[in-house]
Amino acid sequence: MSEAIKPSPGPFYAVLIFYLGIMAFIGWYASRKTKSLGDFFVLSGKAGVLVSGIAYFSTQFSMGTFLGTPGTIFGVGYAGMAISVPGAVFSMILPALLIGKKLVTLGHEYGFLTMADYLSDRYHSKSMSGVLGIMMLFFLIPMMGAQIIGAGVIVHVFTGLPEWVGVVGMGTIVILYCMTGGMKGAMMTDVIQGTLMFGTAIVTFIVSISMGGGFHNINNTLQGMNEAYLTFPGANGYMPWAYFVSNIVLWSFFTMGQPHLFTKFFTMKDHKTMFKAILLGTAGMFVSATLIEWAGVNGIASIQNIAKADQIVPMILQRGLNPFLASIFISGIVAAGMSTIDGILVTTTGAVTRDIYQKVINKKATDESVMKLSKVVTILIGIIVILFGVFQPGSIFEINLFAFSGMAIFVVPILFGMYWKKSTAPGAIAAVVVGVITLLCFTLIPSVKALAFGFHALFPATILGGITMVIVSSFTQAPPEETIRRHFDVFKKNNNAIGKKEAA
């Protein structure tokens, strides 16, 4: 155990057990209100402004935001805040403007429940369901694993127990309320978790300033330690301009490819709800990201001898507050992980049960049988995630970034599907395959990575994926005209209906 860690297990257990008990109760309550597959996966498209805005914000933010990113910034300085703060401003705005309004309309019109529902219908191809389902398992299980690793870090800092204890405990609770309540349970808990996350960001920031002796003293200390902490590109040259631009685009534009965020638009009641939710969610994301990441910078001046950089935010709360208050606000970080896991777990369960089983393996499966299977699959995926968290193949930030990047490739078939009528299923599948291979090559092979000129591997992956989509679609058969009309004429009908309503 690091000398910097001074466990306070009593207050921590009391607060955390109470908090997790509330989450479990919500899961039980939600299960009584979950009557259909639509309820389970997208809340039957009835989510209002408060639930939609906070749920999107809390699902987008994760252990990566509250542990992994401040931990990375702890070794970089102010320049590290560019990891997600600029992108956070646009992370709900861009998806809403480019695809959100269309998804709300399509979801209500055709009853879409998952990203694969949309893609397989748009491209008139059941193969899309299988491709997306496999991709989600490959990339989203690590993304959930990154969140659950954070629970282990928190439990270790506050109790001194091994990290696997927190991993297993958090994983079990999330499995229970997602298995019973589906998306209703996930979104109801997201409201509580999002509020906690917001409060935790504010309190951690204030405490970090107090511990460092104020802004002036913090900056003087940082300058004495390493002037690079105060300037771009930061310590060790971490944030050159190309990587800075990459992060802005990565955490805003590419959120459209994340299935757990994509499906949030299917849950929204209408377009007016969506735009109000954007304002609420954007404000929450910008304030929370700015303050929690800034706390990581402030922590450089006041905390040393830290065993693992991911511990910086828990250490600030532990050392700057009394044990009970620290435990309350540390629940906000637990909330960040849980809110991301629950959204991804329900979405990944949908990928297995609907996108692979119901659409590919057993096309005659009833919704009732899929509901029953979903509970079993939720348990199985949850167990795999727990094992991933126990073995910890990398840092929270590294794992989260890898998983996010993998799913981001689906931005290509999504945007082409919505804006180019001639895009085809073979083109979409080829674009995803080429994009993922390119992403892996530019990430894992140093000589290839150099060809990106400092930009994130997603840039060349997306460009090559887009080129592949155009070439393959130009030489393959487009979906039936009826399918194209279903996906493009529906917006004309919707606009006409709105116009008549306003005229009346």
Coordinates of C-alpha atoms in Angstrom, one line a residue, residues 36-499:
S36 CA -42.1 -4.7 -23.2
L37 CA -38.9 -5.0 -25.2
G38 CA -39.4 -1.3 -26.1
D39 CA -39.5 -0.4 -22.3
F40 CA -36.4 -2.5 -21.7
F41 CA -34.1 -1.0 -24.4
V42 CA -35.3 2.6 -25.1
L43 CA -38.0 3.4 -22.4
S44 CA -40.6 3.2 -25.2
G45 CA -39.4 6.6 -26.5
K46 CA -41.0 8.5 -23.5
A47 CA -38.0 10.1 -21.8
G48 CA -38.4 13.8 -20.9
V49 CA -36.0 16.7 -20.8
L50 CA -34.5 16.1 -17.4
V51 CA -34.0 12.4 -17.8
S52 CA -32.7 12.7 -21.4
G53 CA -30.2 15.5 -20.7
I54 CA -28.8 14.1 -17.5
A55 CA -28.8 10.5 -18.8
Y56 CA -26.8 11.4 -21.9
F57 CA -24.3 13.5 -19.9
S58 CA -23.8 10.8 -17.2
T59 CA -23.5 8.0 -19.8
Q60 CA -21.0 10.0 -21.8
F61 CA -18.9 10.7 -18.7
S62 CA -17.3 7.8 -17.0
M63 CA -14.5 6.6 -14.8
G64 CA -12.3 7.8 -17.6
T65 CA -13.5 11.4 -17.0
F66 CA -13.3 11.3 -13.2
L67 CA -10.3 9.0 -12.7
G68 CA -8.4 8.2 -15.8
T69 CA -8.3 11.7 -17.4
P70 CA -7.3 13.6 -14.2
G71 CA -4.7 10.8 -13.7
T72 CA -3.2 11.5 -17.1
I73 CA -3.4 15.2 -16.5
F74 CA -1.6 14.8 -13.2
G75 CA 1.6 14.0 -15.2
V76 CA 1.0 16.6 -17.9
G77 CA -0.2 19.9 -16.4
Y78 CA -2.7 22.4 -17.8
A79 CA -2.2 21.3 -21.4
G80 CA -3.7 17.9 -20.5
M81 CA -7.0 19.6 -19.9
A82 CA -7.4 19.7 -23.7
I83 CA -7.9 15.9 -23.6
S84 CA -11.7 16.4 -23.3
V85 CA -12.7 19.9 -22.1
P86 CA -13.1 21.5 -25.6
G87 CA -14.7 18.4 -27.0
A88 CA -17.2 18.2 -24.1
V89 CA -18.8 21.5 -25.2
F90 CA -19.8 19.9 -28.5
S91 CA -20.2 16.2 -27.5
M92 CA -24.0 16.4 -27.4
I93 CA -24.5 19.3 -29.8
L94 CA -22.9 17.9 -32.9
P95 CA -24.6 14.4 -32.6
A96 CA -27.9 16.1 -32.0
L97 CA -27.6 18.4 -35.0
L98 CA -26.2 15.8 -37.4
I99 CA -28.2 12.7 -36.5
G100 CA -30.3 13.3 -33.3
K101 CA -33.3 14.9 -34.9
K102 CA -33.5 12.2 -37.6
L103 CA -33.1 9.4 -35.0
V104 CA -35.9 10.7 -32.8
T105 CA -38.2 10.7 -35.9
L106 CA -37.1 7.3 -37.1
G107 CA -37.3 5.8 -33.7
H108 CA -40.9 6.9 -33.2
E109 CA -41.9 6.0 -36.8
Y110 CA -40.4 2.6 -37.0
G111 CA -39.8 1.5 -33.4
F112 CA -36.1 1.2 -33.6
L113 CA -34.5 0.1 -30.4
T114 CA -30.8 -0.2 -31.1
M115 CA -28.1 1.2 -33.5
A116 CA -28.3 -2.1 -35.4
D117 CA -32.0 -1.7 -35.8
Y118 CA -31.4 1.5 -37.7
L119 CA -28.4 0.3 -39.7
S120 CA -29.8 -3.1 -40.7
D121 CA -33.1 -1.4 -41.8
R122 CA -31.4 1.4 -43.7
Y123 CA -29.0 -0.9 -45.6
H124 CA -31.6 -3.6 -46.0
S125 CA -29.1 -6.1 -44.6
K126 CA -29.3 -8.5 -41.6
S127 CA -25.5 -8.9 -41.9
M128 CA -25.2 -5.4 -40.4
S129 CA -26.7 -6.6 -37.2
G130 CA -24.1 -9.4 -36.9
V131 CA -21.2 -7.1 -37.7
L132 CA -22.3 -4.5 -35.2
G133 CA -23.0 -7.1 -32.6
I134 CA -19.5 -8.6 -32.8
M135 CA -17.9 -5.2 -32.9
M136 CA -19.8 -4.1 -29.7
L137 CA -18.7 -7.2 -27.8
F138 CA -15.1 -6.7 -28.9
F139 CA -14.9 -3.0 -28.0
L140 CA -17.6 -2.3 -25.4
I141 CA -16.6 -5.0 -23.0
P142 CA -13.2 -3.3 -22.5
M143 CA -15.0 0.0 -22.2
M144 CA -17.1 -1.4 -19.3
G145 CA -14.0 -3.0 -17.9
A146 CA -12.3 0.4 -17.7
Q147 CA -15.1 1.7 -15.6
I148 CA -15.1 -1.2 -13.2
I149 CA -11.3 -0.9 -12.8
G150 CA -12.0 2.5 -11.3
A151 CA -14.2 1.0 -8.7
G152 CA -11.3 -1.1 -7.6
V153 CA -9.1 2.0 -7.4
I154 CA -11.6 3.8 -5.2
V155 CA -12.1 0.8 -2.8
H156 CA -8.3 0.4 -2.4
V157 CA -7.8 4.1 -1.6
F158 CA -10.6 4.3 0.9
T159 CA -10.3 0.9 2.6
G160 CA -6.9 -0.5 1.7
L161 CA -8.6 -3.7 0.4
P162 CA -7.4 -5.3 -2.9
E163 CA -8.8 -3.6 -6.0
W164 CA -10.6 -6.8 -7.1
V165 CA -13.1 -6.4 -4.2
G166 CA -14.4 -3.1 -5.6
V167 CA -14.5 -4.6 -9.1
V168 CA -16.7 -7.5 -8.1
G169 CA -18.9 -5.4 -5.8
M170 CA -19.7 -2.7 -8.4
G171 CA -20.1 -5.2 -11.2
T172 CA -22.6 -7.2 -9.2
I173 CA -24.8 -4.2 -8.4
V174 CA -24.9 -3.0 -12.0
I175 CA -25.7 -6.4 -13.3
L176 CA -28.7 -6.7 -10.9
Y177 CA -30.4 -3.4 -11.7
C178 CA -29.7 -3.6 -15.5
M179 CA -30.9 -7.3 -15.6
T180 CA -34.2 -6.3 -13.9
G181 CA -35.0 -2.8 -15.1
G182 CA -33.2 -2.5 -18.5
M183 CA -33.0 1.1 -19.9
K184 CA -35.7 2.4 -17.4
G185 CA -33.5 1.3 -14.5
A186 CA -30.4 2.6 -16.2
M187 CA -31.9 6.1 -17.0
M188 CA -33.5 6.5 -13.6
T189 CA -30.2 5.8 -11.9
D190 CA -28.5 8.1 -14.4
V191 CA -30.4 11.1 -13.0
I192 CA -29.1 10.4 -9.5
Q193 CA -25.6 9.6 -10.8
G194 CA -25.4 12.6 -13.0
T195 CA -26.4 14.9 -10.2
L196 CA -23.8 13.3 -7.9
M197 CA -21.1 13.6 -10.6
F198 CA -21.8 17.3 -11.1
G199 CA -21.5 17.9 -7.3
T200 CA -18.3 15.8 -7.0
A201 CA -16.6 17.8 -9.8
I202 CA -17.4 21.1 -8.0
V203 CA -16.3 19.9 -4.6
T204 CA -13.1 18.2 -5.8
F205 CA -12.1 21.4 -7.6
I206 CA -12.7 23.6 -4.5
V207 CA -10.9 21.1 -2.2
S208 CA -7.9 20.9 -4.6
I209 CA -7.5 24.7 -4.6
S210 CA -7.7 24.8 -0.8
M211 CA -5.1 22.0 -0.5
G212 CA -2.7 23.8 -2.9
G213 CA -3.0 27.1 -1.1
G214 CA -4.9 29.0 -3.8
F215 CA -4.3 29.5 -7.5
H216 CA -1.3 31.8 -7.1
N217 CA 0.5 29.4 -4.8
I218 CA -0.4 26.4 -7.0
N219 CA 1.0 28.0 -10.2
N220 CA 4.2 29.1 -8.4
T221 CA 4.6 25.5 -7.1
L222 CA 4.1 24.0 -10.6
Q223 CA 6.5 26.5 -12.1
G224 CA 9.2 25.5 -9.5
M225 CA 8.6 21.8 -10.2
N226 CA 8.5 21.9 -14.0
E227 CA 7.6 25.0 -16.1
A228 CA 6.1 22.7 -18.7
Y229 CA 3.2 22.1 -16.4
L230 CA 2.0 25.6 -17.2
T231 CA 2.4 25.7 -21.0
F232 CA 1.6 23.8 -24.2
P233 CA 2.4 21.1 -25.1
G234 CA 2.7 20.2 -21.4
A235 CA 5.2 17.9 -19.6
N236 CA 6.9 15.4 -21.9
G237 CA 5.4 17.2 -24.9
Y238 CA 2.2 15.3 -24.3
M239 CA -0.2 17.7 -26.1
P240 CA 1.2 18.9 -29.5
W241 CA -1.3 20.8 -31.7
A242 CA -2.2 17.8 -33.9
Y243 CA -3.1 15.8 -30.8
F244 CA -5.0 18.8 -29.4
V245 CA -7.2 19.0 -32.5
S246 CA -7.6 15.2 -32.5
N247 CA -9.1 15.3 -28.9
I248 CA -11.6 18.1 -29.8
V249 CA -12.9 16.0 -32.7
L250 CA -12.6 12.7 -30.9
W251 CA -14.8 13.6 -28.0
S252 CA -17.4 15.5 -29.9
F253 CA -17.9 14.4 -33.5
F254 CA -17.1 10.7 -32.9
T255 CA -19.6 10.3 -30.1
M256 CA -22.1 9.6 -32.9
G257 CA -20.6 6.2 -33.3
Q258 CA -21.1 5.1 -29.7
P259 CA -24.2 2.8 -29.6
H260 CA -25.0 3.5 -25.9
L261 CA -25.2 7.3 -26.8
F262 CA -26.8 6.7 -30.2
T263 CA -29.7 4.9 -28.7
K264 CA -30.4 7.7 -26.2
F265 CA -32.0 9.6 -29.1
F266 CA -34.5 6.7 -29.4
T267 CA -35.6 7.2 -25.8
M268 CA -36.4 10.9 -26.2
K269 CA -40.1 12.0 -26.4
D270 CA -39.8 14.5 -29.3
H271 CA -37.6 17.0 -31.0
K272 CA -38.4 19.8 -28.5
T273 CA -37.3 17.5 -25.7
M274 CA -34.1 16.7 -27.5
F275 CA -33.1 20.4 -28.0
K276 CA -33.8 21.3 -24.4
A277 CA -31.9 18.2 -23.2
I278 CA -28.9 19.4 -25.3
L279 CA -28.7 22.6 -23.3
L280 CA -29.0 20.8 -20.0
G281 CA -26.5 18.0 -20.9
T282 CA -24.0 20.3 -22.5
A283 CA -23.9 22.6 -19.5
G284 CA -23.4 19.6 -17.2
M285 CA -20.6 18.1 -19.3
F286 CA -18.7 21.3 -19.8
V287 CA -18.7 22.3 -16.1
S288 CA -18.0 18.8 -14.8
A289 CA -15.2 18.1 -17.3
T290 CA -13.5 21.5 -16.7
L291 CA -13.5 21.3 -12.9
I292 CA -12.6 17.7 -12.5
E293 CA -9.7 17.9 -14.9
W294 CA -8.5 21.2 -13.4
A295 CA -8.4 19.4 -10.1
G296 CA -6.0 17.0 -11.6
V297 CA -3.6 19.9 -12.4
N298 CA -4.1 21.4 -8.9
G299 CA -3.3 18.0 -7.3
I300 CA 0.3 18.1 -8.8
A301 CA 1.2 20.9 -6.3
S302 CA -0.2 19.2 -3.2
I303 CA 0.1 15.4 -3.6
Q304 CA 3.2 13.4 -4.2
N305 CA 4.3 9.8 -3.6
I306 CA 1.2 8.5 -5.3
A307 CA 1.4 4.8 -6.4
K308 CA -1.0 5.1 -9.4
A309 CA -2.0 8.3 -11.2
D310 CA -5.6 7.1 -11.4
Q311 CA -5.8 7.6 -7.6
I312 CA -5.4 11.4 -7.7
V313 CA -9.0 12.5 -7.4
P314 CA -9.9 10.0 -4.7
M315 CA -6.7 11.1 -2.9
I316 CA -7.8 14.8 -3.1
L317 CA -11.2 14.0 -1.6
Q318 CA -9.8 11.7 1.1
R319 CA -7.1 14.1 2.3
G320 CA -9.2 17.3 1.9
L321 CA -12.5 16.3 3.5
N322 CA -13.6 14.4 6.6
P323 CA -14.3 10.7 6.0
F324 CA -18.1 10.9 5.7
L325 CA -18.1 13.9 3.3
A326 CA -15.3 12.3 1.2
S327 CA -17.2 9.1 1.0
I328 CA -20.4 10.9 -0.2
F329 CA -18.6 12.7 -3.0
I330 CA -16.5 9.6 -3.9
S331 CA -19.9 8.1 -4.6
G332 CA -20.1 10.6 -7.5
I333 CA -17.1 8.9 -9.1
V334 CA -18.6 5.5 -8.5
A335 CA -21.7 7.0 -10.2
A336 CA -19.7 8.0 -13.2
G337 CA -18.6 4.5 -13.8
M338 CA -21.9 2.9 -13.0
S339 CA -23.8 5.3 -15.3
T340 CA -21.6 4.4 -18.2
I341 CA -21.6 0.7 -17.5
D342 CA -25.4 0.4 -17.2
G343 CA -26.0 2.2 -20.5
I344 CA -23.4 0.1 -22.3
L345 CA -24.5 -3.1 -20.6
V346 CA -28.1 -2.7 -21.8
T347 CA -26.9 -1.8 -25.3
T348 CA -24.5 -4.7 -25.5
T349 CA -27.2 -7.1 -24.2
G350 CA -29.3 -5.8 -27.1
A351 CA -26.6 -6.5 -29.5
V352 CA -26.4 -10.1 -28.5
T353 CA -30.1 -10.8 -28.0
R354 CA -31.7 -8.7 -30.8
D355 CA -28.9 -8.0 -33.3
I356 CA -27.3 -11.5 -33.3
Y357 CA -29.9 -13.9 -31.8
Q358 CA -33.3 -12.6 -32.9
K359 CA -32.2 -11.2 -36.3
V360 CA -29.5 -13.7 -37.4
I361 CA -29.6 -17.0 -35.4
N362 CA -33.4 -17.4 -34.6
K363 CA -35.5 -15.0 -36.6
K364 CA -38.7 -16.6 -35.2
A365 CA -37.8 -15.7 -31.6
T366 CA -40.6 -13.8 -29.8
D367 CA -40.1 -10.5 -28.0
E368 CA -40.9 -12.4 -24.7
S369 CA -38.2 -15.0 -25.3
V370 CA -35.7 -12.2 -26.1
M371 CA -36.7 -10.4 -22.8
K372 CA -35.9 -13.6 -20.9
L373 CA -32.7 -14.2 -22.8
S374 CA -31.6 -10.5 -22.2
K375 CA -31.5 -11.1 -18.4
V376 CA -29.3 -14.2 -18.8
V377 CA -27.0 -12.4 -21.3
T378 CA -26.7 -9.4 -19.0
I379 CA -25.4 -11.7 -16.3
L380 CA -22.9 -13.4 -18.6
I381 CA -21.6 -10.2 -20.1
G382 CA -21.4 -8.7 -16.6
I383 CA -19.2 -11.6 -15.4
I384 CA -16.9 -11.2 -18.4
V385 CA -16.6 -7.5 -17.6
I386 CA -15.8 -8.3 -13.9
L387 CA -13.0 -10.7 -15.0
F388 CA -11.7 -8.0 -17.3
G389 CA -11.6 -5.6 -14.4
V390 CA -9.8 -8.1 -12.1
F391 CA -7.0 -8.7 -14.6
Q392 CA -6.6 -5.0 -15.6
P393 CA -4.8 -5.1 -19.0
G394 CA -4.1 -1.4 -19.0
S395 CA -4.8 2.0 -17.4
I396 CA -8.4 3.3 -17.3
F397 CA -7.7 6.1 -19.9
E398 CA -5.9 3.8 -22.3
I399 CA -8.6 1.1 -22.3
N400 CA -11.4 3.7 -22.5
L401 CA -9.7 5.5 -25.5
F402 CA -9.1 2.2 -27.4
A403 CA -12.7 1.1 -26.9
F404 CA -14.2 4.5 -27.8
S405 CA -12.1 4.7 -30.9
G406 CA -13.2 1.2 -32.1
M407 CA -16.9 2.0 -32.0
A408 CA -16.3 5.5 -33.5
I409 CA -15.7 3.9 -36.9
F410 CA -19.5 3.4 -37.2
V411 CA -19.7 7.2 -37.8
V412 CA -19.0 6.3 -41.5
P413 CA -22.0 4.0 -42.2
I414 CA -24.3 6.2 -39.9
L415 CA -23.6 9.5 -41.7
F416 CA -23.5 8.0 -45.2
G417 CA -26.7 6.2 -44.5
M418 CA -28.5 9.4 -43.5
Y419 CA -27.1 11.7 -46.1
W420 CA -26.2 9.6 -49.2
K421 CA -29.0 7.5 -50.8
K422 CA -26.6 5.5 -52.9
S423 CA -24.6 4.0 -49.9
T424 CA -25.0 0.2 -49.8
A425 CA -24.7 -2.6 -47.2
P426 CA -21.4 -4.0 -48.8
G427 CA -20.0 -0.5 -48.7
A428 CA -20.9 0.0 -45.1
I429 CA -19.5 -3.3 -44.0
A430 CA -16.3 -2.8 -46.0
A431 CA -15.9 0.7 -44.5
V432 CA -16.2 -0.7 -41.0
V433 CA -13.7 -3.5 -41.6
V434 CA -11.2 -1.2 -43.4
G435 CA -11.6 1.4 -40.7
V436 CA -11.0 -1.0 -37.8
I437 CA -7.9 -2.6 -39.5
T438 CA -6.5 0.9 -40.2
L439 CA -7.2 2.0 -36.6
L440 CA -5.4 -1.0 -35.2
C441 CA -2.4 -0.6 -37.6
F442 CA -2.0 3.2 -36.8
T443 CA -2.3 2.4 -33.1
L444 CA -0.1 -0.6 -32.7
I445 CA 2.6 -0.3 -35.4
P446 CA 5.1 2.5 -34.8
S447 CA 6.2 2.9 -38.4
V448 CA 2.6 3.2 -39.6
K449 CA 1.6 5.5 -36.6
A450 CA 4.2 8.0 -37.8
L451 CA 2.2 8.4 -41.0
A452 CA -0.6 10.1 -39.1
F453 CA 1.7 13.1 -38.4
G454 CA 0.6 13.3 -34.8
F455 CA -3.1 13.0 -35.3
H456 CA -5.2 10.3 -33.6
A457 CA -5.4 7.0 -35.5
L458 CA -9.2 7.6 -36.0
F459 CA -8.5 10.3 -38.5
P460 CA -6.8 8.1 -41.2
A461 CA -9.2 5.3 -40.2
T462 CA -12.3 7.4 -40.9
I463 CA -10.9 8.8 -44.1
L464 CA -10.0 5.4 -45.5
G465 CA -13.3 4.1 -44.3
G466 CA -15.2 6.9 -46.1
I467 CA -13.3 6.3 -49.3
T468 CA -14.0 2.6 -49.1
M469 CA -17.7 3.3 -48.6
V470 CA -17.8 5.4 -51.7
I471 CA -15.9 3.0 -53.9
V472 CA -17.7 -0.2 -52.8
S473 CA -21.1 1.4 -52.9
S474 CA -20.5 2.7 -56.4
F475 CA -20.0 -0.9 -57.6
T476 CA -22.7 -2.7 -55.6
Q477 CA -26.5 -2.7 -55.6
A478 CA -28.2 -0.1 -53.6
P479 CA -31.0 -1.0 -51.2
P480 CA -34.5 -1.3 -52.6
E481 CA -36.2 2.0 -53.5
E482 CA -38.9 1.3 -50.9
T483 CA -36.2 1.2 -48.2
I484 CA -34.7 4.5 -49.4
R485 CA -38.1 6.1 -49.3
R486 CA -38.8 4.8 -45.8
H487 CA -35.6 6.5 -44.6
F488 CA -35.7 9.8 -46.5
D489 CA -39.4 10.6 -47.2
V490 CA -40.3 10.2 -43.5
F491 CA -38.6 13.5 -42.8
K492 CA -40.6 15.3 -45.4
K493 CA -43.8 13.9 -43.9
N494 CA -42.7 14.9 -40.5
N495 CA -41.8 18.5 -41.5
N496 CA -45.2 18.8 -43.3
A497 CA -47.0 17.6 -40.1
I498 CA -45.1 20.2 -38.0
G499 CA -45.9 22.9 -40.5

